[in-house]
Short mmCIF file of C-alpha atoms and ligand atoms in Angstrom, two decimals:
data_model
loop_
_atom_site.label_atom_id
_atom_site.label_comp_id
_atom_site.label_asym_id
_atom_site.label_seq_id
_atom_site.Cartn_x
_atom_site.Cartn_y
_atom_site.Cartn_z
CA MET A 16 -11.87 -19.39 -28.12
CA LEU A 17 -8.16 -19.84 -29.06
CA GLU A 18 -6.02 -21.83 -26.97
CA GLY A 19 -4.79 -19.67 -24.10
CA GLY A 20 -1.23 -19.14 -23.19
CA VAL A 21 0.42 -19.62 -26.53
CA THR A 22 3.17 -17.18 -26.53
CA MET A 23 2.70 -14.47 -29.21
CA LEU A 24 4.55 -11.46 -27.94
CA ARG A 25 7.99 -11.72 -26.33
CA LEU A 26 9.96 -8.76 -25.14
CA GLU A 27 13.68 -9.67 -24.30
CA GLY A 28 15.94 -7.15 -22.60
CA VAL A 29 14.12 -4.26 -24.15
CA SER A 30 15.45 -0.73 -23.51
CA LYS A 31 14.74 2.72 -24.79
CA VAL A 32 17.09 5.68 -24.60
CA TYR A 33 15.50 8.97 -25.84
CA ARG A 34 17.80 11.75 -26.99
CA VAL A 35 16.69 14.99 -25.47
CA GLY A 36 17.82 18.52 -25.16
CA ALA A 37 19.26 20.87 -27.82
CA PHE A 38 20.46 18.71 -30.75
CA GLY A 39 19.62 15.57 -28.87
CA GLY A 40 22.81 15.98 -26.78
CA ARG A 41 21.45 14.34 -23.62
CA LYS A 42 20.05 10.95 -23.05
CA ARG A 43 17.22 9.74 -21.11
CA ASP A 44 16.82 6.19 -20.14
CA ALA A 45 12.99 5.68 -20.35
CA VAL A 46 13.03 1.83 -20.38
CA ARG A 47 15.66 -0.56 -19.21
CA ASP A 48 16.03 -4.27 -19.81
CA VAL A 49 12.34 -5.14 -19.82
CA SER A 50 11.31 -8.74 -20.54
CA PHE A 51 7.90 -10.41 -20.55
CA THR A 52 5.70 -12.55 -22.72
CA LEU A 53 2.01 -12.41 -23.61
CA GLY A 54 -0.13 -15.24 -25.00
CA ALA A 55 -3.25 -15.51 -26.92
CA GLY A 56 -6.42 -14.97 -24.68
CA GLU A 57 -4.05 -13.45 -22.01
CA VAL A 58 -4.21 -10.11 -20.35
CA VAL A 59 -0.93 -8.63 -19.13
CA SER A 60 -1.04 -5.47 -17.15
CA LEU A 61 1.75 -3.09 -17.29
CA ILE A 62 1.38 -1.07 -14.08
CA GLY A 63 3.51 1.88 -13.04
CA GLU A 64 3.32 5.51 -11.96
CA SER A 65 3.41 8.37 -14.50
CA GLY A 66 6.85 8.49 -16.20
CA SER A 67 7.71 4.83 -15.56
CA GLY A 68 7.97 3.97 -19.24
CA LYS A 69 4.57 2.22 -19.92
CA THR A 70 3.55 4.25 -22.98
CA THR A 71 7.14 3.91 -24.42
CA ILE A 72 6.89 0.13 -24.13
CA GLY A 73 3.42 0.16 -25.86
CA ARG A 74 4.85 2.31 -28.61
CA MET A 75 7.84 0.10 -29.16
CA ILE A 76 5.52 -2.93 -29.47
CA LEU A 77 3.53 -1.03 -32.06
CA ARG A 78 6.56 0.00 -34.03
CA LEU A 79 5.84 3.65 -33.40
CA THR A 80 9.32 4.16 -31.92
CA PRO A 81 12.35 1.94 -32.35
CA VAL A 82 13.89 -0.09 -29.52
CA SER A 83 17.40 1.09 -28.41
CA ALA A 84 18.34 -2.48 -27.33
CA GLY A 85 16.67 -5.83 -26.93
CA THR A 86 14.21 -7.59 -29.12
CA ILE A 87 10.44 -7.76 -29.54
CA THR A 88 9.07 -10.65 -31.38
CA LEU A 89 5.57 -11.46 -32.45
CA ASP A 90 5.00 -15.21 -33.32
CA GLY A 91 8.80 -15.53 -33.33
CA GLN A 92 9.34 -12.67 -35.94
CA ASP A 93 11.51 -9.80 -34.95
CA VAL A 94 9.11 -6.75 -35.11
CA SER A 95 12.07 -4.35 -35.73
CA ALA A 96 12.95 -6.01 -38.99
CA LEU A 97 9.42 -5.79 -40.54
CA ARG A 98 9.23 -3.69 -43.66
CA GLY A 99 6.70 -3.14 -46.29
CA SER A 100 4.06 -5.85 -46.81
CA ARG A 101 5.25 -7.64 -43.72
CA LEU A 102 4.87 -4.55 -41.61
CA LYS A 103 1.25 -4.07 -43.08
CA SER A 104 0.41 -7.65 -42.11
CA PHE A 105 1.84 -6.95 -38.64
CA TYR A 106 -0.67 -4.19 -38.29
CA ARG A 107 -3.44 -6.46 -39.22
CA LYS A 108 -2.56 -8.54 -36.00
CA VAL A 109 -1.55 -5.77 -33.64
CA GLN A 110 -3.30 -2.48 -32.92
CA GLY A 111 -3.14 0.14 -30.23
CA VAL A 112 -5.72 2.24 -28.50
CA PHE A 113 -4.57 5.17 -26.50
CA GLN A 114 -5.61 7.13 -23.49
CA ASP A 115 -7.18 10.13 -25.10
CA PRO A 116 -9.76 9.00 -27.61
CA PHE A 117 -10.34 12.63 -28.87
CA SER A 118 -6.80 13.00 -30.11
CA SER A 119 -7.21 9.94 -32.42
CA TYR A 120 -9.98 11.72 -34.40
CA ASN A 121 -9.91 14.71 -36.75
CA PRO A 122 -12.78 16.98 -35.57
CA VAL A 123 -13.51 18.09 -39.11
CA PHE A 124 -14.43 14.61 -40.27
CA LYS A 125 -17.22 12.28 -39.16
CA ALA A 126 -16.01 9.90 -36.60
CA ASP A 127 -16.65 6.77 -38.63
CA ARG A 128 -14.02 8.03 -41.13
CA VAL A 129 -11.54 5.98 -39.14
CA PHE A 130 -13.27 2.92 -40.65
CA ALA A 131 -12.90 4.26 -44.16
CA MET A 132 -9.14 4.57 -43.72
CA ILE A 133 -8.85 0.96 -42.74
CA ARG A 134 -11.02 0.00 -45.68
CA SER A 135 -8.82 1.79 -48.29
CA ALA A 136 -5.64 0.43 -46.75
CA TYR A 137 -6.63 -3.10 -46.20
CA PHE A 138 -9.91 -4.04 -47.95
CA PRO A 139 -9.93 -2.09 -51.23
CA GLY A 140 -11.71 -4.96 -52.99
CA VAL A 141 -14.59 -5.46 -50.55
CA SER A 142 -18.11 -4.40 -51.81
CA ASP A 143 -20.13 -1.81 -49.98
CA SER A 144 -22.65 -4.18 -48.70
CA ASP A 145 -20.02 -6.61 -47.29
CA TRP A 146 -18.17 -3.62 -45.78
CA ARG A 147 -21.36 -2.41 -44.08
CA ALA A 148 -21.87 -5.87 -42.71
CA LYS A 149 -18.29 -5.98 -41.48
CA VAL A 150 -18.55 -2.73 -39.85
CA ALA A 151 -21.82 -3.59 -38.16
CA GLU A 152 -20.30 -6.76 -36.78
CA SER A 153 -17.36 -5.00 -35.20
CA LEU A 154 -19.68 -2.31 -33.79
CA ALA A 155 -21.78 -5.07 -32.24
CA ALA A 156 -18.67 -6.52 -30.71
CA VAL A 157 -18.05 -3.20 -28.80
CA ARG A 158 -21.88 -2.92 -28.09
CA LEU A 159 -22.37 0.25 -30.14
CA ARG A 160 -25.55 0.69 -32.26
CA PRO A 161 -24.59 1.76 -35.78
CA ASP A 162 -27.17 4.60 -35.79
CA ALA A 163 -25.85 5.96 -32.57
CA VAL A 164 -22.44 6.52 -34.00
CA LEU A 165 -22.17 6.34 -37.78
CA ASP A 166 -22.51 9.67 -39.52
CA LYS A 167 -21.64 11.67 -36.33
CA TYR A 168 -18.96 14.11 -35.66
CA PRO A 169 -16.45 13.39 -32.90
CA HIS A 170 -17.88 16.13 -30.68
CA GLN A 171 -21.32 14.52 -30.90
CA LEU A 172 -20.04 11.35 -29.15
CA SER A 173 -18.91 10.62 -25.68
CA GLY A 174 -15.32 9.60 -24.71
CA GLY A 175 -16.51 6.09 -24.17
CA GLN A 176 -18.17 5.87 -27.54
CA LEU A 177 -15.11 7.20 -29.28
CA GLN A 178 -12.99 4.72 -27.39
CA ARG A 179 -15.12 1.88 -28.35
CA LEU A 180 -15.15 3.06 -32.02
CA LEU A 181 -11.33 2.78 -31.93
CA ILE A 182 -11.50 -0.69 -30.54
CA ALA A 183 -14.20 -1.57 -33.19
CA ARG A 184 -11.80 -0.16 -35.90
CA ALA A 185 -9.08 -2.47 -34.48
CA LEU A 186 -11.40 -5.44 -34.63
CA LEU A 187 -12.13 -4.92 -38.32
CA LEU A 188 -8.58 -6.30 -38.80
CA ASP A 189 -9.06 -9.50 -36.92
CA ILE A 190 -6.30 -8.43 -34.53
CA ARG A 191 -4.80 -10.84 -32.14
CA LEU A 192 -3.09 -8.41 -29.87
CA LEU A 193 -4.48 -5.09 -28.51
CA VAL A 194 -2.25 -2.59 -26.84
CA ALA A 195 -4.60 -0.66 -24.57
CA ASP A 196 -2.83 2.36 -23.12
CA GLU A 197 -4.78 3.91 -20.15
CA VAL A 198 -8.09 3.42 -22.22
CA ILE A 199 -10.13 3.58 -19.00
CA SER A 200 -8.58 6.43 -17.14
CA MET A 201 -10.37 9.18 -19.06
CA LEU A 202 -13.77 7.65 -18.89
CA ASP A 203 -16.63 8.38 -16.57
CA ALA A 204 -17.66 5.69 -14.15
CA SER A 205 -20.53 4.32 -16.13
CA THR A 206 -18.55 3.92 -19.40
CA ARG A 207 -15.54 2.49 -17.55
CA ILE A 208 -17.41 -0.64 -16.66
CA ASP A 209 -18.56 -1.01 -20.31
CA VAL A 210 -15.08 -0.83 -21.70
CA LEU A 211 -13.79 -3.05 -18.94
CA ASN A 212 -16.47 -5.67 -19.78
CA LEU A 213 -15.56 -5.25 -23.55
CA LEU A 214 -11.95 -6.02 -22.84
CA GLY A 215 -13.05 -9.08 -20.89
CA ASP A 216 -15.17 -10.17 -23.97
CA LEU A 217 -12.17 -9.69 -26.21
CA LYS A 218 -10.07 -11.84 -23.98
CA GLU A 219 -12.68 -14.57 -24.14
CA ARG A 220 -12.53 -14.44 -27.98
CA GLY A 221 -8.85 -15.22 -27.66
CA LEU A 222 -7.31 -11.78 -28.04
CA GLY A 223 -4.19 -11.06 -26.17
CA ILE A 224 -4.32 -7.69 -24.47
CA LEU A 225 -1.46 -5.46 -23.07
CA PHE A 226 -3.33 -3.41 -20.49
CA ILE A 227 -1.32 -0.39 -19.65
CA THR A 228 -2.52 1.40 -16.46
CA HIS A 229 -1.51 3.37 -13.44
CA ASP A 230 -4.52 2.09 -11.71
CA LEU A 231 -3.77 -1.08 -9.57
CA ALA A 232 -7.46 -1.89 -9.03
CA LEU A 233 -8.06 -2.07 -12.77
CA GLY A 234 -4.95 -4.17 -13.42
CA ASN A 235 -5.92 -6.53 -10.58
CA TYR A 236 -9.43 -6.88 -11.93
CA LEU A 237 -8.50 -7.70 -15.51
CA SER A 238 -5.11 -9.29 -15.98
CA ASP A 239 -3.64 -12.81 -15.70
CA GLN A 240 -0.05 -11.51 -15.43
CA THR A 241 1.18 -8.32 -13.93
CA VAL A 242 4.43 -6.36 -14.70
CA ILE A 243 5.22 -3.63 -12.17
CA LEU A 244 7.37 -0.89 -13.57
CA ARG A 245 9.36 1.84 -11.74
CA GLY A 246 11.58 4.32 -13.60
CA GLY A 247 11.67 2.23 -16.72
CA GLU A 248 12.60 -1.01 -14.92
CA VAL A 249 10.61 -4.07 -13.88
CA VAL A 250 10.57 -4.34 -10.14
CA GLU A 251 8.27 -7.34 -10.06
CA GLN A 252 6.35 -9.55 -12.45
CA GLY A 253 4.31 -12.67 -12.29
CA PRO A 254 0.83 -14.11 -12.13
CA THR A 255 -1.51 -11.34 -10.96
CA ALA A 256 -2.74 -13.16 -8.01
CA ASP A 257 0.80 -13.69 -6.78
CA VAL A 258 1.82 -10.02 -7.30
CA PHE A 259 -1.19 -8.78 -5.62
CA GLY A 260 -1.51 -11.51 -3.03
CA SER A 261 2.03 -11.73 -1.83
CA PRO A 262 4.10 -8.88 -3.26
CA GLN A 263 7.82 -9.68 -3.05
CA HIS A 264 9.29 -6.25 -3.59
CA PRO A 265 9.09 -3.35 -1.09
CA TYR A 266 8.08 -0.99 -3.98
CA THR A 267 5.03 -3.15 -4.83
CA ARG A 268 4.10 -3.32 -1.26
CA GLN A 269 4.27 0.40 -0.98
CA LEU A 270 2.17 0.82 -4.10
CA LEU A 271 -0.36 -1.50 -2.81
CA ALA A 272 -0.41 0.16 0.62
CA SER A 273 -0.89 3.43 -1.03
CA VAL A 274 -4.20 2.20 -2.50
CA PRO A 275 -6.15 1.49 0.70
CA GLN A 276 -9.36 1.47 -1.38
CA LEU A 277 -8.07 -1.35 -3.69
CA HIS A 278 -10.48 -3.92 -2.19
CA LYS A 279 -13.17 -1.33 -1.88
CA LYS A 280 -12.84 -0.49 -5.53
CA TRP A 281 -12.93 -4.14 -6.29
CA SER A 282 -16.22 -4.64 -4.64
CA GLU A 283 -17.53 -1.58 -6.34
CA VAL A 284 -16.62 -3.03 -9.59
CA ASP A 285 -18.38 -6.33 -8.63
CA ALA A 286 -21.42 -4.45 -7.54
CA GLU A 287 -21.68 -2.63 -10.68
CA LEU A 288 -21.19 -5.76 -12.65
CA ALA A 289 -23.86 -7.52 -10.77
CA GLN A 290 -26.31 -4.76 -11.51
CA ARG A 291 -26.00 -5.41 -15.34
N1 ADP B 324 9.42 11.33 -27.14
C1 ADP B 324 10.08 11.47 -26.02
N2 ADP B 324 11.28 12.19 -26.05
C2 ADP B 324 11.94 12.19 -24.87
N3 ADP B 324 11.58 11.70 -23.65
C3 ADP B 324 10.44 10.98 -23.66
C4 ADP B 324 9.57 10.88 -24.86
N4 ADP B 324 8.45 10.19 -24.51
C5 ADP B 324 8.59 9.87 -23.12
N5 ADP B 324 9.78 10.43 -22.69
C6 ADP B 324 10.25 10.18 -21.27
O1 ADP B 324 10.40 8.79 -21.03
C7 ADP B 324 9.95 8.53 -19.69
C8 ADP B 324 8.82 7.50 -19.75
O2 ADP B 324 7.67 8.04 -20.43
P1 ADP B 324 6.40 7.23 -20.75
O3 ADP B 324 6.81 6.11 -21.50
O4 ADP B 324 5.41 8.18 -21.30
O5 ADP B 324 5.89 6.83 -19.28
P2 ADP B 324 4.35 6.55 -18.75
O6 ADP B 324 3.55 6.11 -19.94
O7 ADP B 324 4.62 5.43 -17.75
O8 ADP B 324 3.84 7.77 -18.11
C9 ADP B 324 9.53 9.84 -19.03
O9 ADP B 324 10.74 10.30 -18.34
C10 ADP B 324 9.18 10.69 -20.26
O10 ADP B 324 9.46 12.03 -19.90
MG1 MG B 325 1.64 6.87 -20.51
#
């Protein structure tokens, strides 16, 4: 395992203004002045209600949309400035997995085509047998049997399998940071626990994970640090035990109070884990 806590990702005063309406004439402040850091082997939860700016933050980190103000650095490098080969090596280190696994697949192609795309972009010189071994290794890391998923079409696989395939694809690249945006929300109860365990394994392997969720119980379960967002702004952030144990902001208290089953859910998770 890598040394925990070495800062990899740093957001400083990050804001996002979308231009909306006809001809982009109006502005929408989606994210305002957000700052946090994330280290190797650390899970940071970004928790907030729908529309609070979580996905926008994930997309800015992944360079899928530009920041309007502030800076995002990975290992001290300004992510916004990356071009060409440096941007490509950035994506070797950082990958995202999103809420709806089905939308990441083309239904016309077999699901494992997502691997072939990584191969042609990043590993053109690797032999077939080495590539098969590499794929098998990353499938093992997400606890998928190759014969259960390879050569299948997306509709033949479950949401959980598709989600794990996407994580396996990210692992082909030896990533160090995974942006996981609501990856658990759409899964059924039995797969949720698998993906949750998988994220725990990845953390043990030294990966940093930005765990984006609207589910307080999941954030509490998995993360070291918690950032609570409301309307694009951070209302509270700190070690998860502190934020959940003694919330300082009225909004956080209100959120926690609105989840009376928080501790019940917790024990359900524990019970499910104990059964494995
Ligand atoms: N591409 C976009 N163009 C304009 N507004 C957007 C766009 N994406 C998101 N928004 C708006 O930005 C705000 C934050 O959205 P989002 O980041 O998706 O929040 P969350 O993931 O927490 O639900 C919302 O008001 C949303 O409507
Ligand atoms: Mg979202």
